[in-house]
């Protein structure tokens, strides 16, 4: 490949558990290949820490393909690091230069308590989905799939909203710690589809109420979330959700 | 050959087309009030687990769901790319339940159980209906109907998809159905929990021991029945397309508690993955089989050709799949395509720096699509560049996320140069032996999805794992579990201070202590990588008796060394990913041996199991139906000591034949 191997300085957040006070720890990593992923660089560092008898750095990851939403590192002040449209696991070391100092922190949000080091707990998202992010249809009582015709454009829009991986980067980057982008993606997907119509109002009211209860902040439309979302979930979804919410609230009052 | 008396497959009587219908209308039912006091544990929240848990909770059972990720939505199923099969015949191309059944049995190289596969084909259409009703945004045509694509090993278009994110969309559908039940209190979630043993009381599965991965505490959970939907064990090879956490632990613990393990050696090596780039490699990335719809696979005709792909003229390219298999071309089944790639690379025709890769080239189809678009838009005399641009847009819409991923990983632009690909471990057809009810040899213990062995024989066709996972969870287990639970309505919930729970928990605790106390010098990954190398070299794409015998000895040695010299850092009563990995690798070190034993005993080649000693003169797999038309179900006596039980495979509806994809 084009570049040579590089040496980097990492400043990594260490925190024993949710109640402990954390601090930054500095590590040198040498001979980093530009073809490595960011997480593979952490694997190499952890391997060394283990050999030295030290505690390796805990971080979340699973698919390493940018789809499970598990990986979650706040790199140099940006969730998932410097490259747009990419999760931490798909970030490659060719995006860094020899001699760089890289600061790595967990997602920071009141609603996402730290589990250990760089791993956080995002169960709040599951509870928001449980509050309405579904179509109430029991197994077995559906008609032939092609009886529901959906214009391609609408299906595509719904798909684009459904592409959210639930990683929480939007929350981590937001100065208010708002979960609006995540919630609006699900509300939009189902509002755009005929299957979602019946429960449209209850859905948005239920999900927003749960979002507030979980301690996420309010949205002041800074737009930071859209910039950092690895799946390109658009701010339009927030606008759509606001309309849905206003309409549903008005109807409830009637 | 007769089946072992220990294996009762419980296949219903009657003609193939009526077995399932008849079963459904005669299975015992349970009244709603009784359902409310029956508790079911589901380990796993992938397609199989989430769909089962949601459906059972809807029916009124009390359900507990476990997964080791921080949310059920992150189960490995989320990563499935290409699509899901169903015999809908929406394309009017001659598809039918029978054809899907036939393709699956043939694709599996005649090593699967007909009755299960037929049921799978029958319910396949319901899955699509169910998912659409949930709001799963499948790809659509301009007329608003669902769109289909082709997958390998078949001549019809029956694969439904959502760009390259089909697994994600299907799993989010099942997950939302599950969350709805969680919200209503009918199902309870245990995320970041790892099941570490099954509790068996009077011969029946009655619960599990799980570790809370955040606090490290062991917990006891009772269930009238336990369902394992814990996925496949491809990570025994260390490098695979599976997510990092995929493991065999749940299935393996069940195996040690009496559940037979079937066909462990049947591993699927997927032909189109991004090649290894260096020693740091932690996993391999799949490039979906759907790409073979539009990508042509080739290598240079000249050995050791060092020219760039674009510099090699058309007539100097060997489209070896099209050459060897004219009828199916680039869409032969995976086992065939993988072996053919290995054959070319071993013979010195490989490409790229490592020479262990072949090209997957989209240029021809990009031009073809471009031309169609140009016609649609009535462009007169478009330039070649214009056509390419138009074609690129079409390809982007179909596979954009995969192309982006390829570029991100390799730093090469696949719109400009062909992809370099090589086979990688992808899926495990083997798994816990189950009967027609999906029950293992331990009463009350079920296995669903990739964790069981049931439907794919010796080779799985593309887009059929998602189908099977959802069939098992949505449409099979809700019926078959009542066959068992209807006999349990008088069983009161067993208190978890029962001695079986106490004893099993103590065993789990002892194993954790043992792992923590080795305090050796080598990391868990060190052992995992070493095991992976043995497995890939000697129990991988091609196997032979000599290598397998060596592998068995090497694995035993490695296991000894692991228990003498592994270093597990940190504490047990905290979040400790190293400890989690250590437990999983310890289980892989036992499973690996069994896989080699199974591969060694099967003196034939079939599907993903290719024994070099058994091949035709053209290098195709040579089956031995007289001696090996059976499921090998292994019963563990103790470590390194297994007893073979055979389930005879009877082919009543489909005639046994040599697979032929050439004509
Ligand atoms: C990259 C890739 C692409 C694929 N693409 C396709 C495709 O296009 N079409 C297709 O048909 N198939 C595809 N497959 C195969 C398919 O995705 C899998 O076979 C299928 O999703 C498995 O589903 P599952 O529900 O059985 O298990 P999984 O989705 O693997 O879920 C396993 C679950 O079990 C849990 N678990 C495991 N062990 C424990 C334990 N000890 N304690 C607690 N919980 C545990 C996990 O947390 C997880 O929730 C693909 C596979 C890969 C790797
Ligand atoms: S909206 Fe984007 S950033 Fe937020 S959770 Fe979804 S994918 Fe992640
Ligand atoms: S590890 Fe799955 S998205 Fe990064």
CSV table of C-alpha atoms in Angstrom, one decimal, chain A:
chain,number,residue,atom,x,y,z
A,1,UNK,CA,0.0,0.0,0.0
A,2,UNK,CA,0.9,3.6,-0.4
A,3,UNK,CA,1.9,4.6,3.1
A,4,UNK,CA,4.5,3.2,5.4
A,5,UNK,CA,3.6,1.9,8.9
A,6,UNK,CA,3.2,4.6,11.5
A,7,UNK,CA,3.6,5.3,15.2
A,8,UNK,CA,0.8,7.0,17.1
A,9,UNK,CA,0.1,8.3,20.6
A,10,UNK,CA,-3.3,7.3,22.0
A,11,UNK,CA,-5.0,9.1,24.8
A,12,UNK,CA,-7.7,6.7,25.9
A,13,UNK,CA,-10.4,7.1,28.5
A,14,UNK,CA,-10.2,4.5,31.3
A,15,UNK,CA,-13.0,4.0,33.8
A,16,UNK,CA,-13.5,0.9,35.9
A,17,UNK,CA,-17.2,1.0,36.0
A,18,UNK,CA,-20.2,3.3,35.9
A,19,UNK,CA,-19.6,4.8,39.3
A,20,UNK,CA,-15.8,5.1,39.1
A,21,UNK,CA,-14.1,8.4,38.2
A,22,UNK,CA,-12.4,8.0,34.9
A,23,UNK,CA,-9.1,9.4,33.6
A,24,UNK,CA,-7.1,9.5,30.4
A,25,UNK,CA,-4.2,7.1,29.9
A,26,UNK,CA,-1.5,7.5,27.3
A,27,UNK,CA,-0.2,4.7,25.1
A,28,UNK,CA,2.2,4.6,22.3
A,29,UNK,CA,1.3,2.2,19.4
A,30,UNK,CA,4.0,1.4,17.0
A,31,UNK,CA,4.2,-0.1,13.5
A,32,UNK,CA,0.5,0.5,12.7
A,33,UNK,CA,-0.3,-0.6,9.2
A,34,UNK,CA,-2.5,1.7,7.2
A,35,UNK,CA,-4.6,-1.3,6.2
A,36,UNK,CA,-5.6,-2.0,9.8
A,37,UNK,CA,-9.0,-0.9,11.0
A,38,UNK,CA,-9.1,1.3,14.1
A,39,UNK,CA,-10.4,-1.6,16.2
A,40,UNK,CA,-7.6,-3.8,14.9
A,41,UNK,CA,-5.2,-1.2,16.1
A,42,UNK,CA,-6.9,-1.5,19.5
A,43,UNK,CA,-6.5,-5.3,19.3
A,44,UNK,CA,-2.8,-5.0,18.8
A,45,UNK,CA,-2.5,-2.5,21.7
A,46,UNK,CA,-4.6,-4.8,24.0
A,47,UNK,CA,-2.5,-7.8,23.0
A,48,UNK,CA,0.5,-5.9,24.2
A,49,UNK,CA,-1.2,-4.8,27.4
A,50,UNK,CA,-2.1,-8.4,28.2
A,51,UNK,CA,1.5,-9.5,27.6
A,52,UNK,CA,2.6,-6.8,30.0
A,53,UNK,CA,0.1,-8.1,32.6
A,54,UNK,CA,-2.0,-4.9,32.3
A,55,UNK,CA,-5.8,-4.6,32.0
A,56,UNK,CA,-6.8,-4.3,28.3
A,57,UNK,CA,-9.0,-1.5,27.2
A,58,UNK,CA,-12.7,-2.5,27.1
A,59,UNK,CA,-14.7,-1.4,24.1
A,60,UNK,CA,-17.8,-2.6,22.3
A,61,UNK,CA,-17.8,-4.2,18.9
A,62,UNK,CA,-19.2,-7.2,17.1
A,63,UNK,CA,-19.9,-7.3,13.4
A,64,UNK,CA,-16.9,-5.1,12.4
A,65,UNK,CA,-18.9,-4.4,9.2
A,66,UNK,CA,-20.6,-1.2,10.1
A,67,UNK,CA,-24.0,-2.7,10.6
A,68,UNK,CA,-24.6,-3.9,14.1
A,69,UNK,CA,-24.2,-0.5,15.8
A,70,UNK,CA,-22.1,-1.9,18.6
A,71,UNK,CA,-18.9,-0.1,18.1
A,72,UNK,CA,-18.8,3.4,19.6
A,73,UNK,CA,-15.7,5.4,20.1
A,74,UNK,CA,-15.5,9.1,20.3
A,75,UNK,CA,-12.3,9.9,18.4
A,76,UNK,CA,-10.7,13.3,18.4
A,77,UNK,CA,-13.9,14.9,19.4
A,78,UNK,CA,-16.1,13.1,16.8
A,79,UNK,CA,-18.2,10.0,17.2
A,80,UNK,CA,-16.8,7.3,14.9
A,81,UNK,CA,-13.8,9.5,14.1
A,82,UNK,CA,-12.9,11.8,11.3
A,83,UNK,CA,-14.3,10.1,8.2
A,84,UNK,CA,-17.9,10.8,7.2
A,85,UNK,CA,-20.4,8.0,6.8
A,86,UNK,CA,-18.2,5.4,8.6
A,87,UNK,CA,-18.5,3.6,11.9
A,88,UNK,CA,-15.5,3.1,14.2
A,89,UNK,CA,-15.0,-0.5,13.0
A,90,UNK,CA,-14.9,0.6,9.3
A,91,UNK,CA,-12.5,3.5,10.0
A,92,UNK,CA,-9.0,2.5,8.7
A,93,UNK,CA,-5.7,3.7,9.9
A,94,UNK,CA,-4.9,5.2,6.5
A,95,UNK,CA,-7.0,8.1,7.7
A,96,UNK,CA,-4.2,8.9,10.2
A,97,UNK,CA,-0.6,10.1,9.9
A,98,UNK,CA,2.6,9.0,11.5
A,99,UNK,CA,3.1,10.9,14.7
A,100,UNK,CA,-0.5,11.8,15.3
A,101,UNK,CA,-1.9,12.0,18.8
A,102,UNK,CA,-5.4,10.5,18.9
A,103,UNK,CA,-7.9,11.1,21.8
A,104,UNK,CA,-10.4,8.3,22.3
A,105,UNK,CA,-13.4,8.6,24.6
A,106,UNK,CA,-16.7,6.7,25.2
A,107,UNK,CA,-20.1,8.1,24.1
A,108,UNK,CA,-20.9,10.7,26.7
A,109,UNK,CA,-24.5,11.2,27.6
A,110,UNK,CA,-26.6,11.0,30.7
A,111,UNK,CA,-28.8,8.4,29.1
A,112,UNK,CA,-25.8,6.2,28.2
A,113,UNK,CA,-23.9,5.2,31.4
A,114,UNK,CA,-20.4,3.9,31.0
A,115,UNK,CA,-20.1,0.2,31.5
A,116,UNK,CA,-16.3,0.2,31.4
A,117,UNK,CA,-13.6,2.3,29.6
A,118,UNK,CA,-15.1,2.9,26.2
A,119,UNK,CA,-18.2,0.7,26.5
A,120,UNK,CA,-21.6,2.3,27.4
A,121,UNK,CA,-25.1,1.1,28.0
A,122,UNK,CA,-27.6,2.0,25.3
A,123,UNK,CA,-30.6,0.1,26.6
A,124,UNK,CA,-32.6,3.3,26.6
A,125,UNK,CA,-32.9,2.9,22.9
A,126,UNK,CA,-34.5,-0.5,23.3
A,127,UNK,CA,-37.1,0.9,25.7
A,128,UNK,CA,-37.9,3.7,23.2
A,129,UNK,CA,-38.6,1.1,20.6
A,130,UNK,CA,-40.7,-0.9,23.1
A,131,UNK,CA,-42.8,2.2,23.6
A,132,UNK,CA,-44.1,2.2,20.0
A,133,UNK,CA,-41.5,1.5,17.4
A,134,UNK,CA,-43.4,-1.4,15.8
A,135,UNK,CA,-46.5,-2.4,13.8
A,136,UNK,CA,-48.9,-4.4,16.0
A,137,UNK,CA,-49.2,-7.5,13.9
A,138,UNK,CA,-49.1,-10.9,15.5
A,139,UNK,CA,-47.4,-13.8,13.7
A,140,UNK,CA,-49.6,-15.5,11.2
A,141,UNK,CA,-52.3,-12.9,10.6
A,142,UNK,CA,-50.9,-11.2,7.5
A,143,UNK,CA,-52.2,-11.2,3.9
A,144,UNK,CA,-50.2,-11.9,0.8
A,145,UNK,CA,-47.3,-9.5,0.7
A,146,UNK,CA,-48.1,-8.2,-2.8
A,147,UNK,CA,-51.5,-7.1,-1.7
A,148,UNK,CA,-49.8,-4.1,-0.2
A,149,UNK,CA,-48.5,-2.1,-3.1
A,150,UNK,CA,-46.0,0.6,-2.1
A,151,UNK,CA,-44.7,3.2,-4.6
A,152,UNK,CA,-40.9,2.6,-5.1
A,153,UNK,CA,-40.0,6.1,-4.0
A,154,UNK,CA,-41.9,5.8,-0.7
A,155,UNK,CA,-40.4,2.4,-0.1
A,156,UNK,CA,-37.0,3.8,-0.8
A,157,UNK,CA,-37.6,6.7,1.6
A,158,UNK,CA,-38.8,4.3,4.3
A,159,UNK,CA,-35.7,2.1,3.7
A,160,UNK,CA,-33.4,5.1,4.1
A,161,UNK,CA,-34.9,5.9,7.4
A,162,UNK,CA,-34.8,2.3,8.4
A,163,UNK,CA,-31.0,2.1,7.8
A,164,UNK,CA,-30.3,3.5,11.3
A,165,UNK,CA,-28.1,1.1,13.2
A,166,UNK,CA,-29.0,2.4,16.7
A,167,UNK,CA,-25.4,3.3,17.4
A,168,UNK,CA,-26.1,6.5,19.4
A,169,UNK,CA,-23.5,8.6,17.6
A,170,UNK,CA,-26.2,11.2,17.2
A,171,UNK,CA,-26.7,11.4,20.9
A,172,UNK,CA,-23.0,11.4,21.6
A,173,UNK,CA,-22.3,14.4,19.3
A,174,UNK,CA,-25.3,16.5,20.4
A,175,UNK,CA,-24.5,19.2,22.9
A,176,UNK,CA,-28.0,18.6,24.4
A,177,UNK,CA,-27.7,14.8,24.3
A,178,UNK,CA,-30.8,14.6,22.2
A,179,UNK,CA,-32.0,11.3,20.7
A,180,UNK,CA,-34.2,12.9,18.1
A,181,UNK,CA,-32.4,11.6,15.1
A,182,UNK,CA,-32.7,8.0,16.2
A,183,UNK,CA,-36.3,8.3,17.3
A,184,UNK,CA,-37.4,10.2,14.2
A,185,UNK,CA,-35.8,7.6,11.9
A,186,UNK,CA,-38.1,4.9,13.3
A,187,UNK,CA,-41.1,7.2,13.4
A,188,UNK,CA,-40.5,8.2,9.8
A,189,UNK,CA,-40.0,4.7,8.5
A,190,UNK,CA,-43.4,3.6,9.8
A,191,UNK,CA,-45.2,6.9,9.0
A,192,UNK,CA,-44.1,6.6,5.4
A,193,UNK,CA,-45.5,3.1,5.0
A,194,UNK,CA,-49.1,2.1,4.7
A,195,UNK,CA,-48.6,-0.6,7.4
A,196,UNK,CA,-47.7,2.1,9.9
A,197,UNK,CA,-50.8,4.2,9.5
A,198,UNK,CA,-53.1,2.7,12.1
A,199,UNK,CA,-50.9,3.3,15.1
A,200,UNK,CA,-49.3,6.5,13.7
A,201,UNK,CA,-50.4,8.8,16.5
A,202,UNK,CA,-49.9,6.5,19.4
A,203,UNK,CA,-46.5,5.6,18.1
A,204,UNK,CA,-45.0,9.1,18.0
A,205,UNK,CA,-46.5,10.1,21.3
A,206,UNK,CA,-45.4,6.9,23.1
A,207,UNK,CA,-41.8,7.0,21.7
A,208,UNK,CA,-41.3,10.7,22.5
A,209,UNK,CA,-42.7,10.3,26.0
A,210,UNK,CA,-40.2,7.4,26.6
A,211,UNK,CA,-37.4,9.4,25.1
A,212,UNK,CA,-38.0,12.2,27.6
A,213,UNK,CA,-38.3,9.8,30.4
A,214,UNK,CA,-34.9,8.3,29.6
A,215,UNK,CA,-33.2,11.6,30.2
A,216,UNK,CA,-32.3,12.5,26.6
A,217,UNK,CA,-32.0,16.3,26.0
A,218,UNK,CA,-34.2,18.5,23.9
A,219,UNK,CA,-33.4,19.1,20.3
A,220,UNK,CA,-32.4,22.6,19.2
A,221,UNK,CA,-31.8,21.6,15.6
A,222,UNK,CA,-28.0,22.2,15.6
A,223,UNK,CA,-27.8,19.6,12.9
A,224,UNK,CA,-24.6,18.0,14.4
A,225,UNK,CA,-26.3,14.6,14.5
A,226,UNK,CA,-26.9,14.5,10.8
A,227,UNK,CA,-23.3,15.3,10.2
A,228,UNK,CA,-22.0,12.5,12.3
A,229,UNK,CA,-24.5,9.8,11.6
A,230,UNK,CA,-22.6,7.0,9.9
A,231,UNK,CA,-25.7,5.9,8.0
A,232,UNK,CA,-26.7,9.3,6.6
A,233,UNK,CA,-30.0,9.6,8.4
A,234,UNK,CA,-31.3,13.0,7.4
A,235,UNK,CA,-32.6,15.9,9.5
A,236,UNK,CA,-35.7,15.7,7.4
A,237,UNK,CA,-36.8,12.9,9.7
A,238,UNK,CA,-36.7,15.2,12.7
A,239,UNK,CA,-38.9,17.7,10.8
A,240,UNK,CA,-41.3,14.9,9.9
A,241,UNK,CA,-41.4,13.6,13.4
A,242,UNK,CA,-42.2,17.1,14.7
A,243,UNK,CA,-45.1,17.3,12.3
A,244,UNK,CA,-46.3,13.9,13.4
A,245,UNK,CA,-46.0,14.9,17.0
A,246,UNK,CA,-47.9,18.1,16.7
A,247,UNK,CA,-50.7,16.5,14.7
A,248,UNK,CA,-51.0,13.6,17.1
A,249,UNK,CA,-51.0,15.9,20.2
A,250,UNK,CA,-53.7,18.1,18.6
A,251,UNK,CA,-55.8,15.1,17.9
A,252,UNK,CA,-55.4,13.8,21.4
A,253,UNK,CA,-56.6,17.1,22.8
A,254,UNK,CA,-59.8,17.1,20.6
